[in-house]
Amino acid sequence: LVMPLSWVKELSAGRRWRLGRELCLVWVCFDVLCCTASIWNVTAIALDRYWSITRHLEYTLLTRRRVSNVMIALTWALSAAISLAPLFGWGETYSPEQERCQVSQEPSYTIVSTGGAFYLPLCVVLFVYWKIYKAAKFRMGGRRRNAVVPLPEAAQVKEASCEPQMVFTARHAAIAFQTDGETWREQKEKKAALMVGILIGVFVLCWIPFFITELISPLCSCNIPPVWKSIFLWLGYSNSFFNPLIYTAFNKNYNNAFKNLFVKQ
């Protein structure tokens, strides 16, 4: 619903809106709703990865399902609140004289909507990834401290006990307190951290140009060329194309789901 109408607007002469006020309101509401929900879904995935890495004992499957349901509900509730606000008089989205249909340019709405739809989740995902990086670095440091490094020369360790004649010799010893399960978990954590990093990087690159222009345009009355606004908008839309590719590359469940969806058995 959103992208086809956006494409119709782009192809019209002067990027004018000739589909009427009602369809304009529907398009703007769904545009803000879906884009905001998409951004907060990235935030929810980052939080889920963070908790699964740092609280893997407490973050059980049952807990994960409950938390996921809460995050999904909050995501759509916040997205709906931001998208529906202009319908109740917070700014105007349609100008019949200029045949213009756009998100409300009311400065107060611009600050609240861009903050709630992008800048707040951006701060959350950057903080979460910083915590994931610190946790991974701490685990790797702890792993190195728990290992006995091989000695360059033979070493003898003598222990005097109730039988003085007993001598224990350790030669070129290398002991690591690690199991196969821990190795597998560390690999899984690294893969999850890499996925979150790529997800956040693509998210920022796709959306930050659009939201910078959306924030400064109504506040400073800057005359940003419409062609650049269109490029930034479609760059933001492209984030929804990249996200499934990233999930599929790093998550077997997503991979299998997409195979079942697109490949005939």
PDB file of C-alpha atoms in Angstrom:
ATOM      1  CA  LEU A   1       0.000   0.000   0.000  1.00  0.00           C
ATOM      2  CA  VAL A   2       2.768   2.460   0.910  1.00  0.00           C
ATOM      3  CA  MET A   3       5.373   1.964  -1.804  1.00  0.00           C
ATOM      4  CA  PRO A   4       2.991   1.736  -4.812  1.00  0.00           C
ATOM      5  CA  LEU A   5       1.359   5.045  -3.837  1.00  0.00           C
ATOM      6  CA  SER A   6       4.792   6.559  -3.246  1.00  0.00           C
ATOM      7  CA  TRP A   7       5.772   5.430  -6.727  1.00  0.00           C
ATOM      8  CA  VAL A   8       2.630   7.010  -8.219  1.00  0.00           C
ATOM      9  CA  LYS A   9       3.525  10.277  -6.511  1.00  0.00           C
ATOM     10  CA  GLU A  10       7.116  10.128  -7.785  1.00  0.00           C
ATOM     11  CA  LEU A  11       5.991   9.555 -11.380  1.00  0.00           C
ATOM     12  CA  SER A  12       3.433  12.385 -11.406  1.00  0.00           C
ATOM     13  CA  ALA A  13       4.433  15.746 -12.899  1.00  0.00           C
ATOM     14  CA  GLY A  14       6.053  17.902 -10.240  1.00  0.00           C
ATOM     15  CA  ARG A  15       5.570  15.080  -7.730  1.00  0.00           C
ATOM     16  CA  ARG A  16       2.041  16.346  -7.117  1.00  0.00           C
ATOM     17  CA  TRP A  17      -0.669  14.359  -5.335  1.00  0.00           C
ATOM     18  CA  ARG A  18      -3.776  13.937  -7.477  1.00  0.00           C
ATOM     19  CA  LEU A  19      -5.476  11.113  -5.555  1.00  0.00           C
ATOM     20  CA  GLY A  20      -7.507  13.227  -3.137  1.00  0.00           C
ATOM     21  CA  ARG A  21      -7.409  14.080   0.547  1.00  0.00           C
ATOM     22  CA  GLU A  22      -8.745  10.781   1.926  1.00  0.00           C
ATOM     23  CA  LEU A  23      -6.212   8.600   0.142  1.00  0.00           C
ATOM     24  CA  CYS A  24      -3.478  11.057   1.132  1.00  0.00           C
ATOM     25  CA  LEU A  25      -4.338  10.634   4.822  1.00  0.00           C
ATOM     26  CA  VAL A  26      -4.392   6.852   4.454  1.00  0.00           C
ATOM     27  CA  TRP A  27      -1.041   6.823   2.657  1.00  0.00           C
ATOM     28  CA  VAL A  28       0.708   9.122   5.150  1.00  0.00           C
ATOM     29  CA  CYS A  29      -0.648   7.176   8.145  1.00  0.00           C
ATOM     30  CA  PHE A  30       0.445   3.815   6.765  1.00  0.00           C
ATOM     31  CA  ASP A  31       3.780   5.247   5.649  1.00  0.00           C
ATOM     32  CA  VAL A  32       4.624   6.542   9.135  1.00  0.00           C
ATOM     33  CA  LEU A  33       3.136   3.440  10.786  1.00  0.00           C
ATOM     34  CA  CYS A  34       5.114   0.904   8.746  1.00  0.00           C
ATOM     35  CA  CYS A  35       8.411   2.810   8.751  1.00  0.00           C
ATOM     36  CA  THR A  36       8.260   3.396  12.509  1.00  0.00           C
ATOM     37  CA  ALA A  37       7.355  -0.239  13.174  1.00  0.00           C
ATOM     38  CA  SER A  38      10.189  -1.421  10.925  1.00  0.00           C
ATOM     39  CA  ILE A  39      12.722   0.705  12.817  1.00  0.00           C
ATOM     40  CA  TRP A  40      11.486  -0.418  16.238  1.00  0.00           C
ATOM     41  CA  ASN A  41      11.582  -4.049  15.070  1.00  0.00           C
ATOM     42  CA  VAL A  42      15.316  -3.619  14.452  1.00  0.00           C
ATOM     43  CA  THR A  43      15.579  -2.272  18.004  1.00  0.00           C
ATOM     44  CA  ALA A  44      13.643  -5.243  19.385  1.00  0.00           C
ATOM     45  CA  ILE A  45      15.911  -7.700  17.557  1.00  0.00           C
ATOM     46  CA  ALA A  46      18.997  -5.955  18.947  1.00  0.00           C
ATOM     47  CA  LEU A  47      17.580  -6.165  22.485  1.00  0.00           C
ATOM     48  CA  ASP A  48      16.698  -9.829  22.001  1.00  0.00           C
ATOM     49  CA  ARG A  49      20.254 -10.623  20.860  1.00  0.00           C
ATOM     50  CA  TYR A  50      21.693  -8.654  23.778  1.00  0.00           C
ATOM     51  CA  TRP A  51      19.644 -10.505  26.398  1.00  0.00           C
ATOM     52  CA  SER A  52      20.330 -13.886  24.802  1.00  0.00           C
ATOM     53  CA  ILE A  53      24.084 -13.203  25.027  1.00  0.00           C
ATOM     54  CA  THR A  54      24.323 -11.556  28.442  1.00  0.00           C
ATOM     55  CA  ARG A  55      21.524 -13.411  30.261  1.00  0.00           C
ATOM     56  CA  HIS A  56      21.478 -16.782  28.544  1.00  0.00           C
ATOM     57  CA  LEU A  57      20.607 -18.644  31.754  1.00  0.00           C
ATOM     58  CA  GLU A  58      17.623 -16.466  32.734  1.00  0.00           C
ATOM     59  CA  TYR A  59      16.515 -15.734  29.161  1.00  0.00           C
ATOM     60  CA  THR A  60      14.770 -19.040  28.534  1.00  0.00           C
ATOM     61  CA  LEU A  61      12.538 -19.857  25.568  1.00  0.00           C
ATOM     62  CA  LEU A  62       9.395 -19.119  27.587  1.00  0.00           C
ATOM     63  CA  THR A  63      10.780 -15.803  28.832  1.00  0.00           C
ATOM     64  CA  ARG A  64      11.892 -14.926  25.327  1.00  0.00           C
ATOM     65  CA  ARG A  65       8.409 -15.502  23.934  1.00  0.00           C
ATOM     66  CA  ARG A  66       6.817 -13.333  26.614  1.00  0.00           C
ATOM     67  CA  VAL A  67       9.321 -10.522  26.138  1.00  0.00           C
ATOM     68  CA  SER A  68       8.959 -10.741  22.348  1.00  0.00           C
ATOM     69  CA  ASN A  69       5.173 -10.443  22.580  1.00  0.00           C
ATOM     70  CA  VAL A  70       5.491  -7.388  24.822  1.00  0.00           C
ATOM     71  CA  MET A  71       8.019  -5.735  22.492  1.00  0.00           C
ATOM     72  CA  ILE A  72       5.854  -6.421  19.435  1.00  0.00           C
ATOM     73  CA  ALA A  73       2.799  -4.922  21.160  1.00  0.00           C
ATOM     74  CA  LEU A  74       4.733  -1.832  22.277  1.00  0.00           C
ATOM     75  CA  THR A  75       6.240  -1.421  18.800  1.00  0.00           C
ATOM     76  CA  TRP A  76       2.881  -1.289  17.065  1.00  0.00           C
ATOM     77  CA  ALA A  77       1.255   0.799  19.815  1.00  0.00           C
ATOM     78  CA  LEU A  78       3.956   3.475  19.603  1.00  0.00           C
ATOM     79  CA  SER A  79       3.929   3.382  15.798  1.00  0.00           C
ATOM     80  CA  ALA A  80       0.151   3.798  15.738  1.00  0.00           C
ATOM     81  CA  ALA A  81       0.292   6.712  18.185  1.00  0.00           C
ATOM     82  CA  ILE A  82       2.846   8.565  16.048  1.00  0.00           C
ATOM     83  CA  SER A  83       1.106   7.853  12.734  1.00  0.00           C
ATOM     84  CA  LEU A  84      -2.445   8.682  13.852  1.00  0.00           C
ATOM     85  CA  ALA A  85      -1.635  11.950  15.654  1.00  0.00           C
ATOM     86  CA  PRO A  86      -2.092  14.175  12.541  1.00  0.00           C
ATOM     87  CA  LEU A  87      -5.619  12.802  12.087  1.00  0.00           C
ATOM     88  CA  PHE A  88      -6.546  14.513  15.353  1.00  0.00           C
ATOM     89  CA  GLY A  89      -5.365  17.938  14.271  1.00  0.00           C
ATOM     90  CA  TRP A  90      -1.627  17.843  14.907  1.00  0.00           C
ATOM     91  CA  GLY A  91      -0.559  19.556  11.711  1.00  0.00           C
ATOM     92  CA  GLU A  92      -1.768  19.199   8.138  1.00  0.00           C
ATOM     93  CA  THR A  93      -0.735  16.559   5.636  1.00  0.00           C
ATOM     94  CA  TYR A  94      -2.686  17.589   2.518  1.00  0.00           C
ATOM     95  CA  SER A  95      -2.736  20.883   0.624  1.00  0.00           C
ATOM     96  CA  PRO A  96      -5.380  20.940  -2.146  1.00  0.00           C
ATOM     97  CA  GLU A  97      -4.091  24.225  -3.615  1.00  0.00           C
ATOM     98  CA  GLN A  98      -0.565  22.910  -4.127  1.00  0.00           C
ATOM     99  CA  GLU A  99      -1.666  19.280  -4.570  1.00  0.00           C
ATOM    100  CA  ARG A 100       0.843  18.326  -1.904  1.00  0.00           C
ATOM    101  CA  CYS A 101       0.675  15.259   0.331  1.00  0.00           C
ATOM    102  CA  GLN A 102       3.358  14.845   2.962  1.00  0.00           C
ATOM    103  CA  VAL A 103       3.966  14.105   6.624  1.00  0.00           C
ATOM    104  CA  SER A 104       2.839  16.941   8.894  1.00  0.00           C
ATOM    105  CA  GLN A 105       5.411  19.756   8.949  1.00  0.00           C
ATOM    106  CA  GLU A 106       4.249  21.130  12.302  1.00  0.00           C
ATOM    107  CA  PRO A 107       7.544  21.696  14.207  1.00  0.00           C
ATOM    108  CA  SER A 108       6.305  20.136  17.450  1.00  0.00           C
ATOM    109  CA  TYR A 109       5.053  17.050  15.607  1.00  0.00           C
ATOM    110  CA  THR A 110       8.315  16.839  13.654  1.00  0.00           C
ATOM    111  CA  ILE A 111      10.362  16.744  16.869  1.00  0.00           C
ATOM    112  CA  VAL A 112       8.120  14.153  18.536  1.00  0.00           C
ATOM    113  CA  SER A 113       7.693  11.935  15.465  1.00  0.00           C
ATOM    114  CA  THR A 114      11.339  11.887  14.374  1.00  0.00           C
ATOM    115  CA  GLY A 115      12.451  11.417  17.972  1.00  0.00           C
ATOM    116  CA  GLY A 116      10.044   8.547  18.611  1.00  0.00           C
ATOM    117  CA  ALA A 117      10.444   6.929  15.204  1.00  0.00           C
ATOM    118  CA  PHE A 118      14.213   7.172  14.749  1.00  0.00           C
ATOM    119  CA  TYR A 119      16.423   9.045  17.206  1.00  0.00           C
ATOM    120  CA  LEU A 120      15.216   7.206  20.322  1.00  0.00           C
ATOM    121  CA  PRO A 121      15.559   3.706  18.776  1.00  0.00           C
ATOM    122  CA  LEU A 122      18.912   4.788  17.295  1.00  0.00           C
ATOM    123  CA  CYS A 123      20.209   5.593  20.791  1.00  0.00           C
ATOM    124  CA  VAL A 124      18.871   2.265  22.072  1.00  0.00           C
ATOM    125  CA  VAL A 125      20.499   0.134  19.359  1.00  0.00           C
ATOM    126  CA  LEU A 126      23.849   1.934  19.649  1.00  0.00           C
ATOM    127  CA  PHE A 127      23.831   1.473  23.429  1.00  0.00           C
ATOM    128  CA  VAL A 128      22.847  -2.187  23.065  1.00  0.00           C
ATOM    129  CA  TYR A 129      25.606  -2.900  20.553  1.00  0.00           C
ATOM    130  CA  TRP A 130      28.152  -1.173  22.785  1.00  0.00           C
ATOM    131  CA  LYS A 131      27.037  -3.454  25.651  1.00  0.00           C
ATOM    132  CA  ILE A 132      27.252  -6.521  23.387  1.00  0.00           C
ATOM    133  CA  TYR A 133      30.770  -5.525  22.344  1.00  0.00           C
ATOM    134  CA  LYS A 134      31.814  -5.031  25.978  1.00  0.00           C
ATOM    135  CA  ALA A 135      30.309  -8.382  27.004  1.00  0.00           C
ATOM    136  CA  ALA A 136      32.068 -10.206  24.161  1.00  0.00           C
ATOM    137  CA  LYS A 137      35.374  -8.505  24.949  1.00  0.00           C
ATOM    138  CA  PHE A 138      35.008  -9.372  28.650  1.00  0.00           C
ATOM    139  CA  ARG A 139      34.316 -13.031  27.850  1.00  0.00           C
ATOM    140  CA  MET A 140      37.341 -13.280  25.574  1.00  0.00           C
ATOM    141  CA  GLY A 141      39.525 -11.633  28.224  1.00  0.00           C
ATOM    142  CA  GLY A 142      38.242 -14.033  30.863  1.00  0.00           C
ATOM    143  CA  ARG A 143      38.952 -16.949  28.550  1.00  0.00           C
ATOM    144  CA  ARG A 144      42.581 -15.850  28.160  1.00  0.00           C
ATOM    145  CA  ARG A 145      42.993 -15.427  31.914  1.00  0.00           C
ATOM    146  CA  ASN A 146      41.668 -18.943  32.523  1.00  0.00           C
ATOM    147  CA  ALA A 147      44.332 -20.554  30.332  1.00  0.00           C
ATOM    148  CA  VAL A 148      47.824 -21.703  31.363  1.00  0.00           C
ATOM    149  CA  VAL A 149      50.259 -20.650  28.641  1.00  0.00           C
ATOM    150  CA  PRO A 150      52.850 -23.268  27.548  1.00  0.00           C
ATOM    151  CA  LEU A 151      56.229 -22.674  29.196  1.00  0.00           C
ATOM    152  CA  PRO A 152      59.329 -22.208  27.049  1.00  0.00           C
ATOM    153  CA  GLU A 153      61.336 -24.568  29.192  1.00  0.00           C
ATOM    154  CA  ALA A 154      60.484 -27.579  31.278  1.00  0.00           C
ATOM    155  CA  ALA A 155      59.056 -26.647  34.640  1.00  0.00           C
ATOM    156  CA  GLN A 156      59.025 -28.709  37.775  1.00  0.00           C
ATOM    157  CA  VAL A 157      56.425 -28.305  40.461  1.00  0.00           C
ATOM    158  CA  LYS A 158      57.258 -29.947  43.748  1.00  0.00           C
ATOM    159  CA  GLU A 159      54.687 -30.301  46.423  1.00  0.00           C
ATOM    160  CA  ALA A 160      55.584 -31.339  49.944  1.00  0.00           C
ATOM    161  CA  SER A 161      52.876 -33.360  51.603  1.00  0.00           C
ATOM    162  CA  CYS A 162      52.708 -35.973  54.282  1.00  0.00           C
ATOM    163  CA  GLU A 163      54.977 -38.050  52.010  1.00  0.00           C
ATOM    164  CA  PRO A 164      57.994 -35.841  51.153  1.00  0.00           C
ATOM    165  CA  GLN A 165      59.308 -38.237  48.518  1.00  0.00           C
ATOM    166  CA  MET A 166      56.373 -37.515  46.152  1.00  0.00           C
ATOM    167  CA  VAL A 167      57.290 -35.169  43.305  1.00  0.00           C
ATOM    168  CA  PHE A 168      54.884 -33.970  40.615  1.00  0.00           C
ATOM    169  CA  THR A 169      56.384 -32.775  37.336  1.00  0.00           C
ATOM    170  CA  ALA A 170      54.567 -30.676  34.738  1.00  0.00           C
ATOM    171  CA  ARG A 171      56.364 -30.312  31.422  1.00  0.00           C
ATOM    172  CA  HIS A 172      55.225 -27.722  28.879  1.00  0.00           C
ATOM    173  CA  ALA A 173      51.753 -27.727  30.406  1.00  0.00           C
ATOM    174  CA  ALA A 174      48.852 -25.997  28.702  1.00  0.00           C
ATOM    175  CA  ILE A 175      45.525 -26.118  30.470  1.00  0.00           C
ATOM    176  CA  ALA A 176      42.381 -24.363  29.282  1.00  0.00           C
ATOM    177  CA  PHE A 177      39.203 -24.424  31.322  1.00  0.00           C
ATOM    178  CA  GLN A 178      36.877 -24.730  28.385  1.00  0.00           C
ATOM    179  CA  THR A 179      34.444 -27.264  27.042  1.00  0.00           C
ATOM    180  CA  ASP A 180      33.099 -27.973  23.583  1.00  0.00           C
ATOM    181  CA  GLY A 181      29.782 -26.472  24.690  1.00  0.00           C
ATOM    182  CA  GLU A 182      31.477 -23.227  25.674  1.00  0.00           C
ATOM    183  CA  THR A 183      33.303 -23.106  22.337  1.00  0.00           C
ATOM    184  CA  TRP A 184      30.024 -23.547  20.481  1.00  0.00           C
ATOM    185  CA  ARG A 185      28.369 -20.843  22.589  1.00  0.00           C
ATOM    186  CA  GLU A 186      31.190 -18.397  21.975  1.00  0.00           C
ATOM    187  CA  GLN A 187      30.907 -18.946  18.230  1.00  0.00           C
ATOM    188  CA  LYS A 188      27.162 -18.406  18.452  1.00  0.00           C
ATOM    189  CA  GLU A 189      27.652 -15.188  20.427  1.00  0.00           C
ATOM    190  CA  LYS A 190      30.185 -13.872  17.899  1.00  0.00           C
ATOM    191  CA  LYS A 191      27.790 -14.622  15.055  1.00  0.00           C
ATOM    192  CA  ALA A 192      24.928 -12.895  16.874  1.00  0.00           C
ATOM    193  CA  ALA A 193      27.096  -9.858  17.633  1.00  0.00           C
ATOM    194  CA  LEU A 194      28.188  -9.671  13.982  1.00  0.00           C
ATOM    195  CA  MET A 195      24.578  -9.900  12.792  1.00  0.00           C
ATOM    196  CA  VAL A 196      23.470  -7.109  15.140  1.00  0.00           C
ATOM    197  CA  GLY A 197      26.423  -4.968  14.046  1.00  0.00           C
ATOM    198  CA  ILE A 198      25.624  -5.334  10.343  1.00  0.00           C
ATOM    199  CA  LEU A 199      21.906  -4.840  11.021  1.00  0.00           C
ATOM    200  CA  ILE A 200      22.549  -1.593  12.903  1.00  0.00           C
ATOM    201  CA  GLY A 201      25.083  -0.361  10.342  1.00  0.00           C
ATOM    202  CA  VAL A 202      22.700  -0.857   7.417  1.00  0.00           C
ATOM    203  CA  PHE A 203      19.834   0.623   9.459  1.00  0.00           C
ATOM    204  CA  VAL A 204      21.792   3.810  10.202  1.00  0.00           C
ATOM    205  CA  LEU A 205      23.069   4.230   6.628  1.00  0.00           C
ATOM    206  CA  CYS A 206      19.583   3.778   5.160  1.00  0.00           C
ATOM    207  CA  TRP A 207      17.586   5.996   7.502  1.00  0.00           C
ATOM    208  CA  ILE A 208      19.815   8.749   8.867  1.00  0.00           C
ATOM    209  CA  PRO A 209      19.819  10.939   5.698  1.00  0.00           C
ATOM    210  CA  PHE A 210      16.013  10.927   5.585  1.00  0.00           C
ATOM    211  CA  PHE A 211      15.487  11.720   9.265  1.00  0.00           C
ATOM    212  CA  ILE A 212      18.106  14.478   9.298  1.00  0.00           C
ATOM    213  CA  THR A 213      16.311  16.245   6.445  1.00  0.00           C
ATOM    214  CA  GLU A 214      12.908  15.566   8.039  1.00  0.00           C
ATOM    215  CA  LEU A 215      14.056  17.179  11.278  1.00  0.00           C
ATOM    216  CA  ILE A 216      15.826  20.255   9.928  1.00  0.00           C
ATOM    217  CA  SER A 217      13.459  21.045   7.040  1.00  0.00           C
ATOM    218  CA  PRO A 218      10.464  22.351   9.102  1.00  0.00           C
ATOM    219  CA  LEU A 219      12.629  23.859  11.856  1.00  0.00           C
ATOM    220  CA  CYS A 220      14.940  26.002   9.728  1.00  0.00           C
ATOM    221  CA  SER A 221      12.740  26.434   6.628  1.00  0.00           C
ATOM    222  CA  CYS A 222      15.511  24.907   4.537  1.00  0.00           C
ATOM    223  CA  ASN A 223      14.765  24.482   0.856  1.00  0.00           C
ATOM    224  CA  ILE A 224      15.898  20.913   0.260  1.00  0.00           C
ATOM    225  CA  PRO A 225      15.514  19.866  -3.401  1.00  0.00           C
ATOM    226  CA  PRO A 226      12.601  17.431  -3.841  1.00  0.00           C
ATOM    227  CA  VAL A 227      14.808  14.990  -5.740  1.00  0.00           C
ATOM    228  CA  TRP A 228      17.037  14.578  -2.670  1.00  0.00           C
ATOM    229  CA  LYS A 229      14.023  14.077  -0.437  1.00  0.00           C
ATOM    230  CA  SER A 230      12.851  11.318  -2.757  1.00  0.00           C
ATOM    231  CA  ILE A 231      16.281   9.662  -2.800  1.00  0.00           C
ATOM    232  CA  PHE A 232      16.494   9.721   0.994  1.00  0.00           C
ATOM    233  CA  LEU A 233      12.940   8.370   1.337  1.00  0.00           C
ATOM    234  CA  TRP A 234      13.551   5.433  -0.986  1.00  0.00           C
ATOM    235  CA  LEU A 235      16.891   4.762   0.666  1.00  0.00           C
ATOM    236  CA  GLY A 236      14.958   4.397   3.915  1.00  0.00           C
ATOM    237  CA  TYR A 237      12.459   2.083   2.245  1.00  0.00           C
ATOM    238  CA  SER A 238      15.365  -0.076   1.054  1.00  0.00           C
ATOM    239  CA  ASN A 239      16.193  -0.937   4.674  1.00  0.00           C
ATOM    240  CA  SER A 240      13.153  -3.236   4.680  1.00  0.00           C
ATOM    241  CA  PHE A 241      14.701  -5.038   1.701  1.00  0.00           C
ATOM    242  CA  PHE A 242      18.103  -5.506   3.331  1.00  0.00           C
ATOM    243  CA  ASN A 243      16.844  -6.684   6.731  1.00  0.00           C
ATOM    244  CA  PRO A 244      15.478 -10.084   5.570  1.00  0.00           C
ATOM    245  CA  LEU A 245      18.720 -10.720   3.656  1.00  0.00           C
ATOM    246  CA  ILE A 246      20.752 -10.076   6.811  1.00  0.00           C
ATOM    247  CA  TYR A 247      18.488 -12.306   8.920  1.00  0.00           C
ATOM    248  CA  THR A 248      18.671 -15.082   6.341  1.00  0.00           C
ATOM    249  CA  ALA A 249      22.462 -14.924   6.142  1.00  0.00           C
ATOM    250  CA  PHE A 250      22.958 -15.273   9.909  1.00  0.00           C
ATOM    251  CA  ASN A 251      19.926 -17.188  11.176  1.00  0.00           C
ATOM    252  CA  LYS A 252      19.057 -20.732  10.106  1.00  0.00           C
ATOM    253  CA  ASN A 253      15.426 -20.360  11.182  1.00  0.00           C
ATOM    254  CA  TYR A 254      14.947 -17.368   8.871  1.00  0.00           C
ATOM    255  CA  ASN A 255      16.850 -19.188   6.148  1.00  0.00           C
ATOM    256  CA  ASN A 256      14.595 -22.228   6.348  1.00  0.00           C
ATOM    257  CA  ALA A 257      11.475 -20.061   6.528  1.00  0.00           C
ATOM    258  CA  PHE A 258      12.400 -18.189   3.342  1.00  0.00           C
ATOM    259  CA  LYS A 259      13.254 -21.426   1.576  1.00  0.00           C
ATOM    260  CA  ASN A 260       9.847 -22.842   2.486  1.00  0.00           C
ATOM    261  CA  LEU A 261       8.205 -19.620   1.335  1.00  0.00           C
ATOM    262  CA  PHE A 262       9.885 -19.208  -2.056  1.00  0.00           C
ATOM    263  CA  VAL A 263      11.121 -22.656  -3.037  1.00  0.00           C
ATOM    264  CA  LYS A 264       8.612 -25.318  -3.968  1.00  0.00           C
ATOM    265  CA  GLN A 265       9.199 -28.563  -2.164  1.00  0.00           C
TER     266      GLN A 265
END
